[in-house]
XYZ file of C-alpha atoms in Angstrom:
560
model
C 95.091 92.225 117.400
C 97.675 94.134 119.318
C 98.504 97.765 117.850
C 101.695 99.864 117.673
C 102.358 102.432 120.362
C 102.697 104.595 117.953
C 100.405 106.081 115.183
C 102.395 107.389 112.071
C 103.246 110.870 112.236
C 100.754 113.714 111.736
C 100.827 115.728 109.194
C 99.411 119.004 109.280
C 98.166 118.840 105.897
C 94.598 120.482 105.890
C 91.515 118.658 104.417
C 91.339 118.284 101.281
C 88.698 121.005 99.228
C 88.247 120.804 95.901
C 87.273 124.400 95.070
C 89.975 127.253 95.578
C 89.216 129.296 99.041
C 88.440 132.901 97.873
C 89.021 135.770 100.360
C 87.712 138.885 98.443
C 88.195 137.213 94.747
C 91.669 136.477 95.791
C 92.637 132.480 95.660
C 95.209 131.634 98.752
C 94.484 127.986 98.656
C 94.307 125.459 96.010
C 94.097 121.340 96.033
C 95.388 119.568 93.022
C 96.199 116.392 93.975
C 95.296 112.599 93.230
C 94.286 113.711 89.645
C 97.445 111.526 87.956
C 98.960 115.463 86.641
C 102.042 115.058 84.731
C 102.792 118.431 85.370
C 101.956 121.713 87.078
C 98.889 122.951 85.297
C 100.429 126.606 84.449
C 96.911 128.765 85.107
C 98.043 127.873 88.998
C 101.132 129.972 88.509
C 98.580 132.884 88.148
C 97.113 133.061 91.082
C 99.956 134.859 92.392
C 98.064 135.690 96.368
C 98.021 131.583 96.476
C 99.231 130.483 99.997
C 99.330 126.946 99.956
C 99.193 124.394 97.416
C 98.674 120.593 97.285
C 100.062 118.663 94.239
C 101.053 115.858 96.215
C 100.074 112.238 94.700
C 100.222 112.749 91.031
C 103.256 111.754 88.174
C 104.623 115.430 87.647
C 108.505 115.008 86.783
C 109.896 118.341 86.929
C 108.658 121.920 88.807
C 108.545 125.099 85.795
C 110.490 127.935 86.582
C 106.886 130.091 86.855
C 106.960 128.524 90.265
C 108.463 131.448 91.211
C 105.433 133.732 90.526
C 104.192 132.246 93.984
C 105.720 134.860 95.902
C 103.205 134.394 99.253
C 103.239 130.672 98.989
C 103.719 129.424 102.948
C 102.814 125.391 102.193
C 103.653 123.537 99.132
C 102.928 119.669 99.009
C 104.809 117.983 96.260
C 105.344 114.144 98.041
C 104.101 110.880 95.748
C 105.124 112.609 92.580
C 108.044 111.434 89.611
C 110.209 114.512 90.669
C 114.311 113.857 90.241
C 115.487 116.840 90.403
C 114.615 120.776 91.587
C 114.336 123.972 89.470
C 116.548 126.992 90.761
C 113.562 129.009 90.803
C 112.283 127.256 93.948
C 114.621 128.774 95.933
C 113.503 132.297 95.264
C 109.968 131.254 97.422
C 111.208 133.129 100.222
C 108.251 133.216 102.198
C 107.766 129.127 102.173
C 107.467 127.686 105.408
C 106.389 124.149 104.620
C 107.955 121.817 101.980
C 106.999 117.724 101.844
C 109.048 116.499 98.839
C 108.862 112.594 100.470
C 108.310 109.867 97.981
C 110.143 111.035 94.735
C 113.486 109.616 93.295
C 115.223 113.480 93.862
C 119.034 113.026 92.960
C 120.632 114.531 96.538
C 123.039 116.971 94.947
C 119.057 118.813 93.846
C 118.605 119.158 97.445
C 120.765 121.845 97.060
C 118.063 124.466 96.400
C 116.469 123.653 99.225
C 119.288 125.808 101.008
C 118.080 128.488 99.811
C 114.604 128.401 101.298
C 116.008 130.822 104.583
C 111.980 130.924 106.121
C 111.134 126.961 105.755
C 110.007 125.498 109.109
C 109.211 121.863 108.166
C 111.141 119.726 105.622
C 109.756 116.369 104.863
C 112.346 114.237 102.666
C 110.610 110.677 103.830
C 111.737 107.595 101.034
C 113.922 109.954 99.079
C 116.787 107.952 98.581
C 119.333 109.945 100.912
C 122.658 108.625 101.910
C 123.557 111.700 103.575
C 121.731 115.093 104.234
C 123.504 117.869 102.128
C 125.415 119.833 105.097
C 124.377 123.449 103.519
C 120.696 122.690 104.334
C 122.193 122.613 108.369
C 124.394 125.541 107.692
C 121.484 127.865 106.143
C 118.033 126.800 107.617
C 117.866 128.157 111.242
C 114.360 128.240 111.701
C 113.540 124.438 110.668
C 110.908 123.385 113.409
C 110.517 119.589 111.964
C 113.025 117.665 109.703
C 111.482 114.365 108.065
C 113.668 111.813 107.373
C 112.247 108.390 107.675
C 113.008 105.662 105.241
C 116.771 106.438 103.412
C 119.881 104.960 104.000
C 121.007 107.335 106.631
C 124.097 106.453 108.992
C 125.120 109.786 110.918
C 123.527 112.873 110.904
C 126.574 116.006 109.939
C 128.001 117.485 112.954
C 126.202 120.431 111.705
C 122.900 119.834 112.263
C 123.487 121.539 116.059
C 122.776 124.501 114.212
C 118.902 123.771 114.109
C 118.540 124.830 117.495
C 115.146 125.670 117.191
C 114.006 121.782 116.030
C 111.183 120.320 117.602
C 110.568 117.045 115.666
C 113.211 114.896 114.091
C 111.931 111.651 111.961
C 114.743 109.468 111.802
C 112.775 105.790 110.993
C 113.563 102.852 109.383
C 117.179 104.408 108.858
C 120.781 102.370 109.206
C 121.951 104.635 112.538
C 123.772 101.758 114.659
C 124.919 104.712 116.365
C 122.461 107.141 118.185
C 123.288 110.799 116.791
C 124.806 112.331 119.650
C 124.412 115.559 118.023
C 120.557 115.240 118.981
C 121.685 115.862 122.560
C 122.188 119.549 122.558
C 119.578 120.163 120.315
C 117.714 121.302 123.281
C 113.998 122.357 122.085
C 113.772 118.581 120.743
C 110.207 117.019 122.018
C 109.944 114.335 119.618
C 112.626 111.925 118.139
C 111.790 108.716 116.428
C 114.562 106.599 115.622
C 112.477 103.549 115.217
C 114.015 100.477 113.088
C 117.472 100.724 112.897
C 120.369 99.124 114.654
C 121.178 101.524 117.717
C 122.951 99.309 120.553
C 122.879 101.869 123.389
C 121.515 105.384 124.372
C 124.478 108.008 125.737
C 123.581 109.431 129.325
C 123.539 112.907 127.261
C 120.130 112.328 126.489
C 119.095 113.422 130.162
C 119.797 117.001 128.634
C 116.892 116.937 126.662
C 114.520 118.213 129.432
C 111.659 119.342 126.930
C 111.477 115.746 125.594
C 107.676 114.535 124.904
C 107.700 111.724 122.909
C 110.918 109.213 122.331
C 110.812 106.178 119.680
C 113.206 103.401 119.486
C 111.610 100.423 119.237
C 113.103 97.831 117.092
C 116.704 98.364 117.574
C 119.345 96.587 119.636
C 119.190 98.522 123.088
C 120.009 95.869 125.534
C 119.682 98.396 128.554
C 118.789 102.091 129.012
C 120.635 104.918 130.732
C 119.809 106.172 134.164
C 119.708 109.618 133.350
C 116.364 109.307 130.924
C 114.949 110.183 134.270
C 116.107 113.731 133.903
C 113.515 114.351 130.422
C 110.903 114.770 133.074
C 108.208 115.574 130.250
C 108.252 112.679 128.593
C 104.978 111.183 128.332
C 105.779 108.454 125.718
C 108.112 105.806 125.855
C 108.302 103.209 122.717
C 110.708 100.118 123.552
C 109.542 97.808 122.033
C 111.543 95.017 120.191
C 114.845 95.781 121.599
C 116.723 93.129 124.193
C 115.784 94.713 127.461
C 115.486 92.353 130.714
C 114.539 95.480 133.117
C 114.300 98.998 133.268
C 116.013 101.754 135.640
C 114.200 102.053 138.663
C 114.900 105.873 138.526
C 112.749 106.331 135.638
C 110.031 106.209 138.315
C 111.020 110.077 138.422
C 108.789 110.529 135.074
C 105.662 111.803 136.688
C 103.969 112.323 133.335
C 104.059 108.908 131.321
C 101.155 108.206 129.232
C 102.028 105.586 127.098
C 104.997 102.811 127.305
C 105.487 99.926 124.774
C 107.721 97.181 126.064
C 106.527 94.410 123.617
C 109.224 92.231 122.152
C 111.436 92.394 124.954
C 112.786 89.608 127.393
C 111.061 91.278 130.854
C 109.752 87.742 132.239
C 107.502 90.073 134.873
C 106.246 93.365 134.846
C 108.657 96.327 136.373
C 107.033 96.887 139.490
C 107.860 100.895 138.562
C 105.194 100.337 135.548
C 102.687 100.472 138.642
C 103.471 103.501 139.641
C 102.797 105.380 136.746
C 99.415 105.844 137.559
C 98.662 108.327 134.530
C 99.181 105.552 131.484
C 96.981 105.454 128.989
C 98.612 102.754 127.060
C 100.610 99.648 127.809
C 101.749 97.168 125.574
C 103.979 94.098 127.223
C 103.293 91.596 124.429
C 105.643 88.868 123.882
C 107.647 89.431 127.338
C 107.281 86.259 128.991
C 104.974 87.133 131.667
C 103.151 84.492 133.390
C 101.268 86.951 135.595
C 100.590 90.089 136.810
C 101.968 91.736 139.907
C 99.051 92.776 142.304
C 100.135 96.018 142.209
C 98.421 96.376 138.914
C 95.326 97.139 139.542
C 96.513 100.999 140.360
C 96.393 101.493 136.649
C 92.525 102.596 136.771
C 93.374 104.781 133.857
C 94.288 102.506 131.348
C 92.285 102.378 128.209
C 94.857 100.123 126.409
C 96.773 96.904 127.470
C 98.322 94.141 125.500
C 99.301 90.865 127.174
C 99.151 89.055 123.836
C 101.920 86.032 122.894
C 102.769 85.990 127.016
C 102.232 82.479 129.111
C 98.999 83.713 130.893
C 96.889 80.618 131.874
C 93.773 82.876 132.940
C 92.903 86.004 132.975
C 94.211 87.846 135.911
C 91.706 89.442 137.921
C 93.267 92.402 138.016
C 92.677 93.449 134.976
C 88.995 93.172 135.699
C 89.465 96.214 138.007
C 90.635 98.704 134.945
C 86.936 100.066 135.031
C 88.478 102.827 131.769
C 89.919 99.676 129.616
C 88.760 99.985 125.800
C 91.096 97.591 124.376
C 92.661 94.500 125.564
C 94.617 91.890 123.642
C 95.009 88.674 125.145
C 95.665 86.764 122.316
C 98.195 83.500 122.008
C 98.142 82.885 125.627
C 96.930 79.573 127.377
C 94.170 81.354 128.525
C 91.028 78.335 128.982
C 88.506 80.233 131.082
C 87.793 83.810 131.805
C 86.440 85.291 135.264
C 83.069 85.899 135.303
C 83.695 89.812 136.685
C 85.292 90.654 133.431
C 81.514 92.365 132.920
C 82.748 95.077 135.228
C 84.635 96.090 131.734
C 82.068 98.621 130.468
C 83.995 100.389 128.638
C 85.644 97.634 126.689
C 85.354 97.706 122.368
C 87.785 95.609 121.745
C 88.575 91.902 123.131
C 91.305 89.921 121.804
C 91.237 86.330 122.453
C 93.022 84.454 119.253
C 94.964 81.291 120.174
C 94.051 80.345 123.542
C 92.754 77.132 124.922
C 88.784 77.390 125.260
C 86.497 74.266 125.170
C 83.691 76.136 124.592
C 82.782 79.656 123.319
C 83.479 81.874 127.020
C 79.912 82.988 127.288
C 81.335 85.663 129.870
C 82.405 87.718 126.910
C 78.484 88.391 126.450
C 78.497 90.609 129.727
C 80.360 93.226 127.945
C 77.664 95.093 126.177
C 79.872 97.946 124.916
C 81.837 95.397 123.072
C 82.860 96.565 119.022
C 85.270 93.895 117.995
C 85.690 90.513 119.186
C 88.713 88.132 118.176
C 88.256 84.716 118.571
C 90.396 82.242 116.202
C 91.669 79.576 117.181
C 94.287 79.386 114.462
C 96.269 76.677 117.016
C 94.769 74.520 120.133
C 91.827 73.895 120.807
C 88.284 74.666 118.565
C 84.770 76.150 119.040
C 82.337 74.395 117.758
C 79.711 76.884 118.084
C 78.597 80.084 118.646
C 75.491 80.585 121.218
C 72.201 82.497 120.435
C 72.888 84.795 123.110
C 75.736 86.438 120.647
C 72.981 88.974 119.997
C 73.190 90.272 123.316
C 76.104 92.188 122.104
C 74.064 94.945 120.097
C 77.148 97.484 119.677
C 79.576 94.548 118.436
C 81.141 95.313 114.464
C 82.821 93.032 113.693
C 83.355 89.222 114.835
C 86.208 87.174 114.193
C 85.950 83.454 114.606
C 88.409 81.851 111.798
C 89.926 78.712 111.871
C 87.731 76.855 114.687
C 85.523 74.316 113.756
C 82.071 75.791 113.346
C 79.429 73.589 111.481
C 76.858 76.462 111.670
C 76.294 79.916 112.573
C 73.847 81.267 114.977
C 70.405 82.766 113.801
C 70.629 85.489 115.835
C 73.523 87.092 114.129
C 70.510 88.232 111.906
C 69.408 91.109 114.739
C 72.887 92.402 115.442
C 72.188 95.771 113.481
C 75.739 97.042 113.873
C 77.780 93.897 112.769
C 79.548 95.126 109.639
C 82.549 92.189 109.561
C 81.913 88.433 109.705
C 85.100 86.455 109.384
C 84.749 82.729 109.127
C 86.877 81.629 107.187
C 88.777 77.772 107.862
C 85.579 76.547 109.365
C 83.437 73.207 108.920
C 80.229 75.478 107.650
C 78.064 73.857 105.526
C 75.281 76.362 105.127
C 74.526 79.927 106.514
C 71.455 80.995 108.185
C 68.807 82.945 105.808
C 68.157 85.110 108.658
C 72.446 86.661 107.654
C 70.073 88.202 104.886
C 68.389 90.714 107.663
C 72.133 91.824 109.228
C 71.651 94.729 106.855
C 75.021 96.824 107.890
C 77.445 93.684 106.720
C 80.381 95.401 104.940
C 82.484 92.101 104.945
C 81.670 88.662 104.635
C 84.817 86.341 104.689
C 83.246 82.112 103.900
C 86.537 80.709 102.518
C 87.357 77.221 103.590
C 84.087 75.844 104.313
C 81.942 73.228 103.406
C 79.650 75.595 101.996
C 77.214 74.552 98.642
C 74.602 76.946 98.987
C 74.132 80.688 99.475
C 71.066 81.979 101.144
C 68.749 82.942 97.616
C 68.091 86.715 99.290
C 71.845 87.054 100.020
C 71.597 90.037 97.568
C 69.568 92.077 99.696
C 72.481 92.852 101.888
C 72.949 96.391 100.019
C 75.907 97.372 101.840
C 78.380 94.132 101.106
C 81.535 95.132 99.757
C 83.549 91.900 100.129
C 82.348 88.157 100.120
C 84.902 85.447 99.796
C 84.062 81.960 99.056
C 86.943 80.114 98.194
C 87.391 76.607 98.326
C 83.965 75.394 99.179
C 82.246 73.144 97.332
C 79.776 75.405 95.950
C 76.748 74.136 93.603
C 74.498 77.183 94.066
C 75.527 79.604 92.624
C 78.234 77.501 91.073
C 81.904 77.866 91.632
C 82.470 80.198 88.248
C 79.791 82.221 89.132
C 81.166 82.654 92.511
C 84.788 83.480 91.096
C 83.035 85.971 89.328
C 82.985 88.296 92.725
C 80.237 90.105 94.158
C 77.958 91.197 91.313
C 77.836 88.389 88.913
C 76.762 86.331 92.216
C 73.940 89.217 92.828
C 72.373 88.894 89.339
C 72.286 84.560 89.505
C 70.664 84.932 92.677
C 68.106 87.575 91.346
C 67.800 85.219 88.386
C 67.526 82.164 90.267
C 64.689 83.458 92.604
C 62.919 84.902 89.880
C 62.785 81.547 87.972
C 61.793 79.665 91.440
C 58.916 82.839 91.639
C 57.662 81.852 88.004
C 57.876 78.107 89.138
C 55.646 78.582 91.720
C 52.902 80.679 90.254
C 52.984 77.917 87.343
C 52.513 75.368 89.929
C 49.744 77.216 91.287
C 48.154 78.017 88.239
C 48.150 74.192 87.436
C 46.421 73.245 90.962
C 43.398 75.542 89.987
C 42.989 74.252 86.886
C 42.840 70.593 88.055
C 40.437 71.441 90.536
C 38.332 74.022 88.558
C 38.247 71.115 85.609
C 36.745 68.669 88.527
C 39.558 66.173 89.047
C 38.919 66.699 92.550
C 41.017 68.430 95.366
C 44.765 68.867 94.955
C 45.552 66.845 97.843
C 43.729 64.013 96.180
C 45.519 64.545 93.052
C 48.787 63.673 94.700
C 47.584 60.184 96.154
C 49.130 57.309 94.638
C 46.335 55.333 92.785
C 46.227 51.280 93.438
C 45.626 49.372 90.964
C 42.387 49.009 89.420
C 40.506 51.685 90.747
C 39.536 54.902 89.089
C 39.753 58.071 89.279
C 36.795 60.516 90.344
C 36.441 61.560 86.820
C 36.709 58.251 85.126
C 33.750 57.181 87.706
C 31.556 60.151 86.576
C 32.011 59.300 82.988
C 31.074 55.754 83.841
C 27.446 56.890 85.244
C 26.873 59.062 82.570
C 26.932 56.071 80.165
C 24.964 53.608 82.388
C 21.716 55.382 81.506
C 22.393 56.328 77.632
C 20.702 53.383 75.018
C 23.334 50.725 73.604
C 23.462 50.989 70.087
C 21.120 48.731 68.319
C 18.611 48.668 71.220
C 15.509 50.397 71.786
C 14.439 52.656 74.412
């Protein structure tokens, strides 16, 4: 359940429209992309006022030389496309300020062009292959605000990128650095540098001179301690360590009066820095897989919290601290050896999201039912211990979305997950289920429906009213109705059996009434009697009747 610190990196692009923006019958914006182009469509190149154009996501292979028409063009989106190489005539758009060319195989000596683009403030070259950046683009674009770079084969940056002296943002991800680019450090309007994924083994002190720093990403390398003078970026507000080989960090990073976010997952802590309590202001904290087997008391300072993951640690409860985080939305407390939970965690109002995979509960923790704000709930047991069922009182969580309860050992579900109108994902899968409640047909917002692994035969014959079901799985189960190619069929083959099944079971039963009125209009006496096993020898009501009827009629050859 645990998430990364870090979302991916925003990209300014602007919604996407589908009709040109006219100002005064004059088109400055157009959107062209996801429609699988294999080239420019040329009528663009005649809107000569256009401003900013989005191509990206398509199979175009080359840019025309009308590209240069575009005189006023600020923002041009080419990324996901088949492009290897760059026209000359793209470096006569000397007004373009934003260029995303990520994603296509571009030969680097192409790159070239991009030189000439003297007003570009954002480059985005993400996936392209690189081995190197071309050193002109350093030597001729001063006013680059944000260089992309994540995912090429980088290994040093050229001693002349200290001429960007006006970069902001630097994307350096999933790279081959083992070295941290020292040139970074006088770069001194940097406020963002991710260097995520690569194989750095140690941060120089020079770093301190980046006083304007905001947001610093190095998870996943080989840092195996951190330099003192970090202390000195006094705006940093996020901190992403995790996955490195840390055992502590510098108590003079208590200095950093702005902290927001910190992820230390991954890393060989044992106990939480008691420094970690004193920044009062975070947001998010993520200490997953660091050994802990508690908390320090101190912890409960961290009212502002909305965030915390204590997942894959040796926890055997749930500290009561964390019960005091009144602004906690998410907490992950998964793979621990958690058995029992404290029956304040209710003071958790705030809380959508519970994580509680892989512990060791003998029984579903009803305490989780307090916590009526409650989205998603995790509760596999994919090792350990097993539920074996899920109380009624699961409807008392009205908000919850979706419910996770894989790999325990459930025979059946509760009724009540009928009335949870908001409950859009139902995973329970590697479970002992051998039917489903028909009141899962009145849980009208289910999106998701995951049944693979059970002992399952049957579906519920008004499953198909569930309109809004995207995604029902039903492997390996031993299904007879509907039967096991019709349920390999996926979603809408099962839909029409079931229509066709209850309309045959419909016809069956207005036969079967049909026939009871008959036999009792016709005098063969009530239904009920009809069904009464006769003994032997005796005789119906109607054969009786028939047998009066003859008593007083004349045998033949006798006289009246």
């Amino acid at each position: 359940m645990s998430k990364d610190i870090k979302s991916v990196e925003q990209s300014p692009k602007i919604h996407q429209r589908n009709d040109p923006q006219h100002v005064n019958d004059r088109t400055f914006f157009i959107d062209a992309s996801n429609q699988s182009l294999t080239a420019i469509p040329l009528e663009i190149f005649t809107f000569t006022e256009l401003e900013e154009v989005h191509l990206e996501n398509n199979q175009i292979e080359e840019i025309p030389q009308e590209i240069q028409r575009l005189k006023n063009i600020r923002v041009l989106y080419l990324d996901k496309n088949n492009l290897r190489s760059l026209c000359p005539a793209l470096g006569l758009l000397s007004s373009l300020e934003r260029l995303d060319l990520s994603y296509n195989p571009i030969f680097s000596s192409s790159l070239l062009i991009v030189s000439f683009l003297h007003a570009l403030r954002e480059l985005r070259l993400y996936q392209t292959d690189l081995k190197e950046i071309p050193v002109v683009i350093c030597k001729n674009l001063h006013h680059l605000e944000l260089l992309g770079l994540t995912g090429n084969h980088l290994k040093c940056l050229p001693k002349e990128i200290v001429n960007q002296t006006k970069l902001r943002e630097i994307y350096l991800k999933r790279n081959q650095f083992e070295v941290f680019p020292q040139e970074l450090c006088v770069l001194y309007n940097l406020e963002i540098i991710d260097l995520d994924e690569n194989k750095i083994g140690a941060i120089p002190e020079e770093i301190g001179h980046l006083t304007g720093l905001q947001k610093f990403y190095v998870a996943s390398n080989n840092l195996p301690v951190l330099p003192a003078s970090l202390c000195h970026c006094s705006q940093l507000s996020v901190l992403d360590l995790s996955h490195n080989l840390l055992h502590s960090i510098p108590k003079s990073l208590t200095e950093l009066r702005k902290m927001t976010e910190i992820g230390l997952s991954g890393n060989r802590l044992e106990k939480v820095p008691y420094l970690i309590c004193r920044w009062t202001s975070l947001h998010l904290l993520y200490l997953g897989n660091t050994g802990l087997h508690r908390l320090r008391g101190c912890f409960r300072r961290l009212v502002n919290l909305r965030c915390l993951d204590l997942s894959q640690n040796h926890l055997d409860h749930c500290p009561l601290q964390i019960c005091a985080l009144k602004n906690l939305e998410v907490l992950g407390l998964d793979d621990n050896k958690i058995g029992q939970l404290p029956s304040e965690l209710g003071s958790l109002s705030k809380l959508k999201i519970l994580g509680l995979t892989g512990n060791e509960f003998l029984s579903f923790p009803e305490e989780v039912l307090s916590l009526t704000s409650l989205e998603k709930l995790y509760i596999g047991q994919d090792q350990g211990f097993k539920l074996t069922y899920v109380p009624e009182h699961i409807r008392k969580l009205q908000s919850l979305k979706e419910l996770y309860i894989e790999n325990n050992h459930l025979e059946y579900l509760p009724v009540s997950l009928g009335s949870m109108p908001n409950l859009e994902v139902l995973d329970c899968r590697h479970n002992l289920l051998k039917q489903l409640p028909d009141a899962i047909c009145q849980a009208q917002a289910l999106k998701e429906l995951l049944l693979e692994d059970n002992l399952l035969t049957h579906l519920p014959e008004n499953l198909d009213s569930l309109v809004n079901l995207k995604v029902l799985t039903l492997m390996d189960n031993p299904m007879e109705e509907p039967p096991k190619e019709v349920c390999a069929e996926g979603n809408e083959v099962i839909w029409k059996y079931l229509k066709e099944n209850r309309n045959r079971n419909i016809m069956a039963t207005k036969i079967q009434a049909w026939w009871r009125g008959t036999m009792v209009r016709k005098g063969f006496g009530k239904f009920g009697e009809l069904l009464k096993p006769r003994k032997k020898g005796k005789t119906s009501p109607k054969d009786k009747k028939g047998k009066k009827d003859v008593k007083g009629k004349p045998g033949k050859g006798k006289k009246k």
